[in-house]
């Protein structure tokens, strides 16, 4: 089984870049499932139904998310339908939607789990305990976890915690791809952060001068996405069809 994963897609230009390059990536890599984090796909954060549909039409099978997903009420119906848009599983139980689904591909069933980190973000249910409960109920050989989190140590800790129990743990949220992809001792693939699909000359997708202004002055500053050359960052992961364990990881950056 082969999965293609794309980091946080930022704004309309990020969505347009996915449309531009993903059909070619699908032809080149022939993935069984394509997963993208879409929580910044709408301009000004969050996800709108139109951006979700755009990503799906571009070849994304499953959209994961994170701390911004409940920002736009318009997405709540799609979350409730639970067909292809996930919110973190460890949000409050009253939040719309769910954090796990099983994707029925042509050749394989792949469970996708979305979790939110507890460090340096809004308080959530403990992601370690939450994923334990989810795994008890999941009967699937291939399990991919998108851990949307800020802290490198929390992401690595969850990777080792799930080693041998899931196929792959990928981090999202920091928008900067890490060069630490590896197969953990128990056979779980891991990367601390996939990176983003957004403007390369930006601060996490935002116009640098606005980020600088906020950092320098601490005055309220409305962020706007940067415009210009885009880069899609992500990972191609291969798994043993018999065991579900990771066998090969390849980071990708497509300008
Ligand atoms: Fe985020």
PDB file of C-alpha atoms in Angstrom, residues 7-16 18 36-55 63-66 68-76 78 85 175 197-198 204-206 222-226 230:
ATOM      1  CA  UNK A   7       1.115  19.172   4.798  1.00  0.00           C
ATOM      2  CA  UNK A   8      -1.145  22.111   5.687  1.00  0.00           C
ATOM      3  CA  UNK A   9      -2.601  23.629   2.506  1.00  0.00           C
ATOM      4  CA  UNK A  10      -2.579  27.419   2.906  1.00  0.00           C
ATOM      5  CA  UNK A  11      -5.240  29.598   1.265  1.00  0.00           C
ATOM      6  CA  UNK A  12      -6.511  29.818  -2.286  1.00  0.00           C
ATOM      7  CA  UNK A  13      -3.051  29.824  -3.829  1.00  0.00           C
ATOM      8  CA  UNK A  14      -2.120  26.698  -1.890  1.00  0.00           C
ATOM      9  CA  UNK A  15      -5.322  25.033  -3.110  1.00  0.00           C
ATOM     10  CA  UNK A  16      -4.538  26.107  -6.679  1.00  0.00           C
ATOM     11  CA  UNK A  18      -2.524  21.301  -5.200  1.00  0.00           C
ATOM     12  CA  UNK A  36      -3.969  16.442   3.019  1.00  0.00           C
ATOM     13  CA  UNK A  37      -4.302  18.683   6.033  1.00  0.00           C
ATOM     14  CA  UNK A  38      -6.806  21.366   5.038  1.00  0.00           C
ATOM     15  CA  UNK A  39      -7.331  23.446   8.136  1.00  0.00           C
ATOM     16  CA  UNK A  40      -5.750  26.559   6.599  1.00  0.00           C
ATOM     17  CA  UNK A  41      -7.194  26.084   3.120  1.00  0.00           C
ATOM     18  CA  UNK A  42      -9.693  28.929   3.442  1.00  0.00           C
ATOM     19  CA  UNK A  43      -8.329  32.466   3.283  1.00  0.00           C
ATOM     20  CA  UNK A  44      -7.885  33.596   6.892  1.00  0.00           C
ATOM     21  CA  UNK A  45      -7.672  30.039   8.320  1.00  0.00           C
ATOM     22  CA  UNK A  46     -10.199  27.275   8.689  1.00  0.00           C
ATOM     23  CA  UNK A  47     -11.799  25.204   5.980  1.00  0.00           C
ATOM     24  CA  UNK A  48     -14.819  26.094   3.851  1.00  0.00           C
ATOM     25  CA  UNK A  49     -16.922  23.616   1.867  1.00  0.00           C
ATOM     26  CA  UNK A  50     -15.699  25.142  -1.410  1.00  0.00           C
ATOM     27  CA  UNK A  51     -12.020  24.614  -0.485  1.00  0.00           C
ATOM     28  CA  UNK A  52     -12.767  21.060   0.719  1.00  0.00           C
ATOM     29  CA  UNK A  53     -14.504  20.297  -2.585  1.00  0.00           C
ATOM     30  CA  UNK A  54     -11.634  21.901  -4.509  1.00  0.00           C
ATOM     31  CA  UNK A  55      -9.097  19.670  -2.752  1.00  0.00           C
ATOM     32  CA  UNK A  63      -8.811  15.949   4.523  1.00  0.00           C
ATOM     33  CA  UNK A  64      -7.481  16.133   8.073  1.00  0.00           C
ATOM     34  CA  UNK A  65      -7.412  19.269  10.191  1.00  0.00           C
ATOM     35  CA  UNK A  66      -6.453  20.777  13.535  1.00  0.00           C
ATOM     36  CA  UNK A  68      -8.582  25.999  13.300  1.00  0.00           C
ATOM     37  CA  UNK A  69     -11.170  23.550  11.973  1.00  0.00           C
ATOM     38  CA  UNK A  70     -14.169  24.789  13.984  1.00  0.00           C
ATOM     39  CA  UNK A  71     -13.516  28.400  13.043  1.00  0.00           C
ATOM     40  CA  UNK A  72     -15.880  28.355  10.043  1.00  0.00           C
ATOM     41  CA  UNK A  73     -19.404  27.196  10.818  1.00  0.00           C
ATOM     42  CA  UNK A  74     -20.009  26.546   7.125  1.00  0.00           C
ATOM     43  CA  UNK A  75     -17.882  23.370   7.374  1.00  0.00           C
ATOM     44  CA  UNK A  76     -19.885  21.809  10.227  1.00  0.00           C
ATOM     45  CA  UNK A  78     -19.379  18.321   6.032  1.00  0.00           C
ATOM     46  CA  UNK A  85     -13.253  15.659   6.293  1.00  0.00           C
ATOM     47  CA  UNK A 175       4.244  24.366   8.255  1.00  0.00           C
ATOM     48  CA  UNK A 197       1.544  23.657   0.560  1.00  0.00           C
ATOM     49  CA  UNK A 198       1.823  27.423   0.385  1.00  0.00           C
ATOM     50  CA  UNK A 204       4.319  29.813   7.528  1.00  0.00           C
ATOM     51  CA  UNK A 205       2.243  31.096   4.588  1.00  0.00           C
ATOM     52  CA  UNK A 206       1.811  34.637   5.924  1.00  0.00           C
ATOM     53  CA  UNK A 222      -4.258  41.021  10.719  1.00  0.00           C
ATOM     54  CA  UNK A 223      -2.423  38.277   8.882  1.00  0.00           C
ATOM     55  CA  UNK A 224      -2.744  37.910   5.132  1.00  0.00           C
ATOM     56  CA  UNK A 225      -1.403  35.032   3.123  1.00  0.00           C
ATOM     57  CA  UNK A 226       1.680  35.708   1.036  1.00  0.00           C
ATOM     58  CA  UNK A 230       4.230  27.900  -4.094  1.00  0.00           C
TER      59      UNK A 230
END
